[in-house]
Tab-separated table of C-alpha atoms in Angstrom:
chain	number	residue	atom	x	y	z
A	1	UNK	CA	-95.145	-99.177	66.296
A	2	UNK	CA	-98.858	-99.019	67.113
A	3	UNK	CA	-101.370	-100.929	65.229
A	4	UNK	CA	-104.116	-98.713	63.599
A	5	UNK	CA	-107.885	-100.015	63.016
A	6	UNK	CA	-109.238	-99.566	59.577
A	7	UNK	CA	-111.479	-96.329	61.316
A	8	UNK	CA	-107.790	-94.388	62.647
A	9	UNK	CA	-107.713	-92.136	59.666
A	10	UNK	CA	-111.360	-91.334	60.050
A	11	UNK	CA	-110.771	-91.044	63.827
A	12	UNK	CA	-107.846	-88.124	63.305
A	13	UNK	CA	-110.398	-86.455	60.556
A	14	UNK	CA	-112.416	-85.869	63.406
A	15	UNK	CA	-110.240	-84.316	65.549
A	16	UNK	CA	-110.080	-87.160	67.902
A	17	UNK	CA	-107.445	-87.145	70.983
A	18	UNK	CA	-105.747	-90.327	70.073
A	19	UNK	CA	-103.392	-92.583	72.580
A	20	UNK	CA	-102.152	-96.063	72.618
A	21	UNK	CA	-104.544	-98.818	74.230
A	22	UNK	CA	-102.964	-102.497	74.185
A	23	UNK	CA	-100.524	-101.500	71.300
A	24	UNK	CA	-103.335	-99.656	69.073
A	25	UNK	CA	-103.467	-96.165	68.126
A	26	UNK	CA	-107.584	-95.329	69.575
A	27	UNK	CA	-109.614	-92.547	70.165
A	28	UNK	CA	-109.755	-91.912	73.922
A	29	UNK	CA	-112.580	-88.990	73.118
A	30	UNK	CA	-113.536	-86.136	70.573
A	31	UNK	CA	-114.417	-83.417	72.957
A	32	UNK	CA	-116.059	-84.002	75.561
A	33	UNK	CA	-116.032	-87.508	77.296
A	34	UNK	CA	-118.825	-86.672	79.843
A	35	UNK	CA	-121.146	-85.300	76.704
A	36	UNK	CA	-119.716	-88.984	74.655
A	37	UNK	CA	-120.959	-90.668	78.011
A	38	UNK	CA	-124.795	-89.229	78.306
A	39	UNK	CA	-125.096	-89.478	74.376
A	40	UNK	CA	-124.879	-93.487	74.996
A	41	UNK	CA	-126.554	-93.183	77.931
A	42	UNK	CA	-129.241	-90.720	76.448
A	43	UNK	CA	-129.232	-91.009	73.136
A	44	UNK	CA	-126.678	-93.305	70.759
A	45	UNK	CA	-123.076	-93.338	70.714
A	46	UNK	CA	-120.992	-95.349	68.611
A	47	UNK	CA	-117.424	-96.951	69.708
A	48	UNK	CA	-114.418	-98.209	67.153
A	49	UNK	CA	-113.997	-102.176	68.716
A	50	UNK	CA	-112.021	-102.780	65.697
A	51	UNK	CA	-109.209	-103.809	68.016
A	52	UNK	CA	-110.477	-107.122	69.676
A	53	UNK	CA	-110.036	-109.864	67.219
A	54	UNK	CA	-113.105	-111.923	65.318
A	55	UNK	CA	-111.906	-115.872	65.830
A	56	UNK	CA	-113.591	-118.657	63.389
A	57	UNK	CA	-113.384	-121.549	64.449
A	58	UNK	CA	-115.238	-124.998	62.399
A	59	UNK	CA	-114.754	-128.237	62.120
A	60	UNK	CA	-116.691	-132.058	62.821
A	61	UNK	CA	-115.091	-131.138	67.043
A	62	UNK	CA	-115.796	-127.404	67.225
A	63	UNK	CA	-118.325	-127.820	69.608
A	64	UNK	CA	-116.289	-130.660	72.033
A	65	UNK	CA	-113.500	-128.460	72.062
A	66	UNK	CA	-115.040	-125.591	72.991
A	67	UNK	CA	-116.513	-127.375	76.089
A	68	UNK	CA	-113.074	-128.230	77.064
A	69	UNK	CA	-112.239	-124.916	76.645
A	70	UNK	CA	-114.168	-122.610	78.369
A	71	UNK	CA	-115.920	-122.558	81.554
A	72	UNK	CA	-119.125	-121.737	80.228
A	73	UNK	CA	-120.961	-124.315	78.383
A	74	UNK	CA	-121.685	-124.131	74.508
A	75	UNK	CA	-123.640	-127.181	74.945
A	76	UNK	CA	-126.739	-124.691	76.012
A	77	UNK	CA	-126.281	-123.042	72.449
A	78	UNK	CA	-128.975	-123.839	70.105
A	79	UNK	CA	-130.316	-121.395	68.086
A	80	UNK	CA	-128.196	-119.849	65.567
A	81	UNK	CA	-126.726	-116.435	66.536
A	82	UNK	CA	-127.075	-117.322	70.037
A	83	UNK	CA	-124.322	-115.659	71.866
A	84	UNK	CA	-122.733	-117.111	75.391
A	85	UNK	CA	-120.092	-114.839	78.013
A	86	UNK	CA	-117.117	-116.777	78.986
A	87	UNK	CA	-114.018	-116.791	80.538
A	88	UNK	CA	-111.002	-119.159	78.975
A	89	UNK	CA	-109.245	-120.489	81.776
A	90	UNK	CA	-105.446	-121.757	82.985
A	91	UNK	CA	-104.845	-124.821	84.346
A	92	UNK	CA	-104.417	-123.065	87.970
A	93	UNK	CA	-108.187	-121.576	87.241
A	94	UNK	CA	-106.964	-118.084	86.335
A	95	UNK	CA	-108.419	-115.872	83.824
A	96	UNK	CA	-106.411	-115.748	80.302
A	97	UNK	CA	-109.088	-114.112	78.723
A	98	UNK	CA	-113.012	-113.194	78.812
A	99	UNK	CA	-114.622	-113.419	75.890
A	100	UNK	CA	-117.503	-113.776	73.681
A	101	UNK	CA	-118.892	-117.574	71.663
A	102	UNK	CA	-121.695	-117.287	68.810
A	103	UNK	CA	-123.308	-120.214	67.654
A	104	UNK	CA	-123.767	-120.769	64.282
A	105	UNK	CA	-123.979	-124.550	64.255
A	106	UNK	CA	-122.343	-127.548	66.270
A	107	UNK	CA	-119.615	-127.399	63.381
A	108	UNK	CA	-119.625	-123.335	63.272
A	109	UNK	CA	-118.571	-120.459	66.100
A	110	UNK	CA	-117.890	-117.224	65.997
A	111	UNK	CA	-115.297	-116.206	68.958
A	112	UNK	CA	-114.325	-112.385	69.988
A	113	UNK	CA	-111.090	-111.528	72.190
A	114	UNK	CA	-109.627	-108.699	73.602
A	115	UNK	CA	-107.570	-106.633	72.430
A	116	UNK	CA	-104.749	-106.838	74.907
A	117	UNK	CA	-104.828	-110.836	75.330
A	118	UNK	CA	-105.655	-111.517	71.091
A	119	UNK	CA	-101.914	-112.919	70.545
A	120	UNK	CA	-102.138	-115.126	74.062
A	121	UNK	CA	-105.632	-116.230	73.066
A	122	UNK	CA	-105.159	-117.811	69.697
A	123	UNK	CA	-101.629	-119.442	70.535
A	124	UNK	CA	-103.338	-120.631	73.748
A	125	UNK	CA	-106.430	-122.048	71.577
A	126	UNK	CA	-103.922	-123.228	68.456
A	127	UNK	CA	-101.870	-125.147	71.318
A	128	UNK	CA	-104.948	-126.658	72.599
A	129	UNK	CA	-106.428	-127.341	69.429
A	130	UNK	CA	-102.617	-129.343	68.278
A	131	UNK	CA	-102.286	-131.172	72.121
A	132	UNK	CA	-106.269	-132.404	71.847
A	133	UNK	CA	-105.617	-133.488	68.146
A	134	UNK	CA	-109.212	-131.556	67.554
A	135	UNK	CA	-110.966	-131.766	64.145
A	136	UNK	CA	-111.366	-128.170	63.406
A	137	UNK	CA	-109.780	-125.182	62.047
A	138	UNK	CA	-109.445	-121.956	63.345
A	139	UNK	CA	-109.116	-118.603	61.422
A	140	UNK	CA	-108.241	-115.428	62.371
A	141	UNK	CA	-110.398	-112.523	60.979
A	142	UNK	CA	-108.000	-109.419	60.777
A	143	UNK	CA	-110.083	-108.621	57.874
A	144	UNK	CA	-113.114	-107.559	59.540
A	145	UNK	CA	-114.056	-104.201	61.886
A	146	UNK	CA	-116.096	-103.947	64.432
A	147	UNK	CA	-118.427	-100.903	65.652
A	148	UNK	CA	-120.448	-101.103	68.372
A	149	UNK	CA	-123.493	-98.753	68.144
A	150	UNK	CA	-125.363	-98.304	71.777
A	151	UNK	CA	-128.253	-96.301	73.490
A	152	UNK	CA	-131.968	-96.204	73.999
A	153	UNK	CA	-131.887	-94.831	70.094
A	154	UNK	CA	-129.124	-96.909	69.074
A	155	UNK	CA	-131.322	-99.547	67.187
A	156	UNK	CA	-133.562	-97.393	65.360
A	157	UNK	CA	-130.383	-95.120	64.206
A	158	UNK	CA	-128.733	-98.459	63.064
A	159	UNK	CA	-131.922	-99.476	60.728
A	160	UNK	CA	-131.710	-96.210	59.566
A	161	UNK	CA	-128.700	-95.795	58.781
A	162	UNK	CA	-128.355	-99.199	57.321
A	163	UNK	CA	-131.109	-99.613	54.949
A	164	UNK	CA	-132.234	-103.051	55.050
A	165	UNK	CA	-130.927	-103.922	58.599
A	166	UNK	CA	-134.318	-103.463	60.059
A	167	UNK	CA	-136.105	-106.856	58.548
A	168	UNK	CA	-132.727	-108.731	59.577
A	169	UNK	CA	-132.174	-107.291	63.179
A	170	UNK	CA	-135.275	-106.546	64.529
A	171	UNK	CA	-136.488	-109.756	66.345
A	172	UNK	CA	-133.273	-110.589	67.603
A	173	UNK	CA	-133.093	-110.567	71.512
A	174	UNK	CA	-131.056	-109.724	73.573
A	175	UNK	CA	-126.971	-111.860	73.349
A	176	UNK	CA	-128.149	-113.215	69.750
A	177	UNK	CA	-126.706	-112.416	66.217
A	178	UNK	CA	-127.370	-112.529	62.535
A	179	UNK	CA	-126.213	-112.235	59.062
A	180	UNK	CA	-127.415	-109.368	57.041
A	181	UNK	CA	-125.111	-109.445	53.479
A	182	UNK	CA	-121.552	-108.850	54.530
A	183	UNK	CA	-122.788	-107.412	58.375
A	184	UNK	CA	-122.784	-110.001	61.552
A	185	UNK	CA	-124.978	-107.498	63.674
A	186	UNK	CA	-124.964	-108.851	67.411
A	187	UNK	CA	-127.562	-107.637	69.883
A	188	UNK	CA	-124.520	-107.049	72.164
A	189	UNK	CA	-122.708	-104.227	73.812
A	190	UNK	CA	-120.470	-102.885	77.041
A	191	UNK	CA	-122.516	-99.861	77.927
A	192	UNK	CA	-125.437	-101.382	79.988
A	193	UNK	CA	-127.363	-100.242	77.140
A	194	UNK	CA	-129.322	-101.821	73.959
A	195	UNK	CA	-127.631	-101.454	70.916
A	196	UNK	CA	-126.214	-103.856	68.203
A	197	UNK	CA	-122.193	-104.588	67.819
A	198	UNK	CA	-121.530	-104.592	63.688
A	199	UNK	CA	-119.089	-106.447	62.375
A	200	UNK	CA	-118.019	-105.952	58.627
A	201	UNK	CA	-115.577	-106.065	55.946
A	202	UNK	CA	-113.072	-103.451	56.767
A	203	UNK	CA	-113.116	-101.469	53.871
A	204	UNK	CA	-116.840	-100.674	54.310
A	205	UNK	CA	-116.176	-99.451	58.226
A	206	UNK	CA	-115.163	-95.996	57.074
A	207	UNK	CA	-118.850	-95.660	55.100
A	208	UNK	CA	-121.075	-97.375	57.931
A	209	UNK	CA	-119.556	-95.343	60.753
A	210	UNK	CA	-120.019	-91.558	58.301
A	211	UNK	CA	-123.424	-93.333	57.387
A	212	UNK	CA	-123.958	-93.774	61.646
A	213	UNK	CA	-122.773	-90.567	62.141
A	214	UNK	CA	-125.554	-89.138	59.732
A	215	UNK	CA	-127.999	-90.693	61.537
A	216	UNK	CA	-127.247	-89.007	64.666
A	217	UNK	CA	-125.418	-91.766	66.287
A	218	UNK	CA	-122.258	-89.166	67.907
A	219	UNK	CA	-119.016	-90.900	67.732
A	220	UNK	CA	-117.396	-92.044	71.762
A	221	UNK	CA	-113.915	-92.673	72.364
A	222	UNK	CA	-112.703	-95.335	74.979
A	223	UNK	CA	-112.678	-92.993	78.115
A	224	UNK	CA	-116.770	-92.970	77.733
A	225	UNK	CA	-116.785	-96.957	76.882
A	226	UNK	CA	-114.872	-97.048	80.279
A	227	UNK	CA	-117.298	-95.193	82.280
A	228	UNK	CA	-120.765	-96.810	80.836
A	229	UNK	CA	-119.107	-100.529	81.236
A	230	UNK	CA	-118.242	-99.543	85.147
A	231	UNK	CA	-121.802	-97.901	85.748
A	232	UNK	CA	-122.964	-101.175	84.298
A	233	UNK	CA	-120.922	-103.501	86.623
A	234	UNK	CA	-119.226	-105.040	83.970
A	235	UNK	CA	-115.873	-106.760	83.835
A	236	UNK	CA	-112.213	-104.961	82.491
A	237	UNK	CA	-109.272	-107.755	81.604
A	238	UNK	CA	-106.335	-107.087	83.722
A	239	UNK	CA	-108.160	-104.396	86.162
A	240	UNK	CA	-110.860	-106.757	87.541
A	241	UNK	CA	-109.434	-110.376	86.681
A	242	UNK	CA	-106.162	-111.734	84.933
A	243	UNK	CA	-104.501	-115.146	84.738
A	244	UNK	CA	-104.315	-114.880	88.967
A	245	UNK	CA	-107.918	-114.501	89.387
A	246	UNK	CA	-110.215	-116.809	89.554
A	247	UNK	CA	-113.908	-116.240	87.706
A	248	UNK	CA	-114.841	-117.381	91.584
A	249	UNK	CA	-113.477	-115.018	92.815
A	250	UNK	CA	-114.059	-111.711	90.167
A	251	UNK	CA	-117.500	-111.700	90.291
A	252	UNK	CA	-117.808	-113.911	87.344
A	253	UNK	CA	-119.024	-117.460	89.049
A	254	UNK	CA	-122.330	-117.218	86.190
A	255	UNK	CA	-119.944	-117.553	83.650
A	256	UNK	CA	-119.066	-120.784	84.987
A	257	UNK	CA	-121.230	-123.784	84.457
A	258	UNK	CA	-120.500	-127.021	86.426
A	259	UNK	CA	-124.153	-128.571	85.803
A	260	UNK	CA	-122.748	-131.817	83.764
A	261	UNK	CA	-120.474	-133.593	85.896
A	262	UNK	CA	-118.952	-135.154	82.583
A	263	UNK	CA	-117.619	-132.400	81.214
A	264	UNK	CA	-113.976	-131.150	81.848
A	265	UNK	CA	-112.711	-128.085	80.862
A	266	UNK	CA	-109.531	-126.336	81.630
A	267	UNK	CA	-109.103	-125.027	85.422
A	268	UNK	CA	-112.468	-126.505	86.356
A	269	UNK	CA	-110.256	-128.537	89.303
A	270	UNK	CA	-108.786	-125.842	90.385
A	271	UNK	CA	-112.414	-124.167	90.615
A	272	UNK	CA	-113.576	-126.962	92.108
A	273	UNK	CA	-111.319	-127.645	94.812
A	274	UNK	CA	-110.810	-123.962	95.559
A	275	UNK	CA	-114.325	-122.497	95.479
A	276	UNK	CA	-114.630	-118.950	95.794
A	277	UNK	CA	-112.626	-117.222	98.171
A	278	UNK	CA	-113.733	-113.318	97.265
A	279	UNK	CA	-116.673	-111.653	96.072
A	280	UNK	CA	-116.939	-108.488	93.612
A	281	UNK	CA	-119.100	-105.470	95.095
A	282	UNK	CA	-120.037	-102.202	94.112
A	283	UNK	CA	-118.095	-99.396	96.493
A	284	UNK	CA	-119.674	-95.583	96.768
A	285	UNK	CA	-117.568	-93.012	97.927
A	286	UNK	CA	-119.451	-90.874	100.514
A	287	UNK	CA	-116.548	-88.578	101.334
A	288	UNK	CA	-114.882	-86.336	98.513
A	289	UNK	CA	-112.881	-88.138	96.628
A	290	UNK	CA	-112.534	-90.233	93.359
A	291	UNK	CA	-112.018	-94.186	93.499
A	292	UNK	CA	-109.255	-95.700	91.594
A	293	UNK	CA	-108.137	-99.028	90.663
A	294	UNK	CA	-105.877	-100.685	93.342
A	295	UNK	CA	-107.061	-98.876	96.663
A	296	UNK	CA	-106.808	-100.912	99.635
A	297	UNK	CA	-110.282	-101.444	101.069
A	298	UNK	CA	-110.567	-101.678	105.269
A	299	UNK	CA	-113.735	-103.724	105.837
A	300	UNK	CA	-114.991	-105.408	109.243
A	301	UNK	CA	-113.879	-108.749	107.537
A	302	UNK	CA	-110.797	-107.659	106.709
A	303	UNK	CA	-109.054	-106.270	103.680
A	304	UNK	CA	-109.797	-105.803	100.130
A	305	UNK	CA	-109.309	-104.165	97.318
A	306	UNK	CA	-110.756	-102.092	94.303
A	307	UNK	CA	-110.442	-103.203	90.769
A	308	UNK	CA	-112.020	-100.584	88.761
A	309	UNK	CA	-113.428	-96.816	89.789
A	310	UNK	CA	-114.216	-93.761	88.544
A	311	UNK	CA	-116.073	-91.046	88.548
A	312	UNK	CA	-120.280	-91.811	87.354
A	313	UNK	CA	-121.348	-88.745	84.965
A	314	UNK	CA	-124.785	-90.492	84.921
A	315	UNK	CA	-124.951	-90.633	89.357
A	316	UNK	CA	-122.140	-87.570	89.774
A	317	UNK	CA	-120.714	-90.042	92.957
A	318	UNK	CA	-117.595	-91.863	92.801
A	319	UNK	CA	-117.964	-95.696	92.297
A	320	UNK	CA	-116.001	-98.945	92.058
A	321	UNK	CA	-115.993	-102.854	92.072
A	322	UNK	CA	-114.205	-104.223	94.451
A	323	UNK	CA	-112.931	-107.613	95.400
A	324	UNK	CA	-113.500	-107.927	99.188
A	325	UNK	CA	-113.574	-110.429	102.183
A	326	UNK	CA	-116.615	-112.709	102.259
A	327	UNK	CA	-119.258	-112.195	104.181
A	328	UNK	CA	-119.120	-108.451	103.421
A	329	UNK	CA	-122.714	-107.540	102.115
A	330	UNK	CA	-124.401	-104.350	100.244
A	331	UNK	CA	-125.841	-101.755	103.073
A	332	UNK	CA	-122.174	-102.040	104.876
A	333	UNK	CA	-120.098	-99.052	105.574
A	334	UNK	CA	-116.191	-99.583	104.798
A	335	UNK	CA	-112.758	-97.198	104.186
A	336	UNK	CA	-111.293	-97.017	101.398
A	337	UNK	CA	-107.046	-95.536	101.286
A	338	UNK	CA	-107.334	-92.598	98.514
A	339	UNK	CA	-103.370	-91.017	99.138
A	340	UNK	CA	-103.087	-92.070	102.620
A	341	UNK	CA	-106.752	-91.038	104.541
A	342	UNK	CA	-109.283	-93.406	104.822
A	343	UNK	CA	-112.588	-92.535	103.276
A	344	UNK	CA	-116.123	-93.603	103.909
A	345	UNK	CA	-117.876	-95.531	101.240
A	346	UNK	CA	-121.011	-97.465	101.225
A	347	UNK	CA	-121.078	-101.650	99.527
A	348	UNK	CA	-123.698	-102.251	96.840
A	349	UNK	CA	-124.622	-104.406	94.406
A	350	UNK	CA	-122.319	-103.992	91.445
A	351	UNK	CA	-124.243	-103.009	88.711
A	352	UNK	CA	-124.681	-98.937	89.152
A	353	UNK	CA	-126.610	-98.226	86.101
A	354	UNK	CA	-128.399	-100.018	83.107
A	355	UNK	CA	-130.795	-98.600	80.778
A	356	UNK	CA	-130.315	-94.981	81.556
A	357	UNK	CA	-131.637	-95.418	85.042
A	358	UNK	CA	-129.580	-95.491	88.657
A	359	UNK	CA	-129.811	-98.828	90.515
A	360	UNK	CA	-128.216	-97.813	94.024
């Protein structure tokens, strides 16, 4: 039986077309999903996360573990609320899950999973915690929502729909989070856009996202979240890595941080003695057609393949990230198989769109 978020019986209120993502009943629209896209893009638009899972995890070795945990380095966390992008890595280098670290303090961290990978993640992190006989305790928060609010308007609908939020919210930059009463608002987001992610108790989620609504903030299902994150170049678990991929080699090398030869961390031999052996670039179609996940890609260096693509509402072109050959580079002309002909399309950077504005 699917799982519902504490927003599902708003979300059928509404009229929204509901279907099952990773075993949760979630709005995949309202009504339009192109007019859901542009209002993020445009305006504000507001998204039910509730599905990915809040971790807490504190204790005297919070902060070693983590560093043994995840290829990124929490080490560079400082400030409180300072947020870092990760990937959690198998011993072979693959990707088990990406994810999200806030730093509270070296005893304190605030971790976010997918949806899909949220049962894998914290019997992966339990194990490891058990095997490295680790001083610290980790808690999962089942008890909180998540909305994430996001647009050139989002932050000014927030405060205002939030009274109070403003004096708490407004300095924060960019990837950093803080406490305002029972909120964690996190200058966050999968859009491409600025906006906050909230996360709260779950019986207020109902009231905040009517309270949004009121402030003009229109409500987006997950086919819109899917179509900002791609414009923006960014990273789906299990279309553009898994627990085969390397970050190497899914266009997520930044996320890995080798500077302190003293640290170990789960797959970083595997990283190390493999290196990267693909690179992720954007793909636009320049025949008709509409890009797809898992289309074989014909390039001068030989074969690839796309990972994510759809069709842009904000460019009206057909796009994708692709993992392809090295030595491949933007400006290149390549084929891609859509049902057996072998279209044009033209390599760029990927990252399509951010802030409202085209970038190819």
């Amino acid at each position: 039986m699917a799982q519902h978020t504490p927003l599902y019986a708003t979300h059928v209120a509404a009229g929204a077309r509901m279907v099952d993502f990773a075993g949760w009943d979630m709005p995949v629209n309202y009504g339009s999903q192109i007019e859901e896209h542009h209002a993020a893009r445009r305006d504000a638009g507001m998204f039910d996360v509730s599905h990915m899972l809040a971790l807490d995890l504190a204790g005297a070795d919070a902060k070693a573990f983590l560093r043994g945990l995840i290829a990124n380095d929490v080490a560079k966390l400082v400030e409180p609320g300072k947020a870092l992008y990760s990937c959690m890595l198998n011993p072979d280098g693959g990707v088990i899950d990406d994810l999200i670290v806030y730093f509270l303090s070296d005893t304190s961290y605030r971790i976010v999973v997918n949806a899909g990978t949220a049962d894998k993640d914290v019997a992966w992190i339990q194990q490891r915690l058990a095997s490295t006989g680790t001083q610290a305790t980790l808690t999962v928060r089942r008890d909180l929502a998540m909305i994430a609010v996001q647009g050139p308007n989002a932050r000014t609908k927030t405060w205002a729909a939030i009274p109070g939020s403003e004096a708490a919210s407004n300095t924060l930059k960019p990837f950093q989070a803080a406490a305002f009463g029972d909120f964690f608002i996190a200058r966050t987001g999968y859009t491409g856009e600025d906006g906050f992610e909230l996360t709260l108790p779950s019986e207020q989620a109902a009231a905040t996202w009517n309270a949004l609504a009121a402030a003009g903030v229109a409500p987006c299902g997950l086919g819109a979240r899917d179509t900002l994150r791609l414009e923006a170049g960014m990273a789906l678990y299990g279309n553009d890595m898994d627990e085969s991929v390397s970050p190497l080699d899914a266009g997520l090398a930044w996320t890995v941080d080798l500077k302190d030869p003293n640290r170990d961390f789960v797959g970083k031999a595997a990283l190390v003695a493999n290196g990267a052996r693909r690179q992720v670039l954007g793909l636009v179609l320049e025949d008709k057609g509409v890009l797809r996940s898992h289309q074989k890609v014909f390039t001068a260096q030989g074969e690839g393949e796309t990972t994510s693509g759809t069709f842009s509402p904000t460019l009206e072109k057909s796009i994708a990230m692709a993992r392809l050959p090295l030595g491949v580079a933007p400006g290149d002309s390549v084929e891609v198989d859509i049902r057996g002909k072998r279209l044009k399309a033209r390599v760029v950077k990927a990252s399509f769109v951010r802030n409202g504005k085209g970038l190819i």
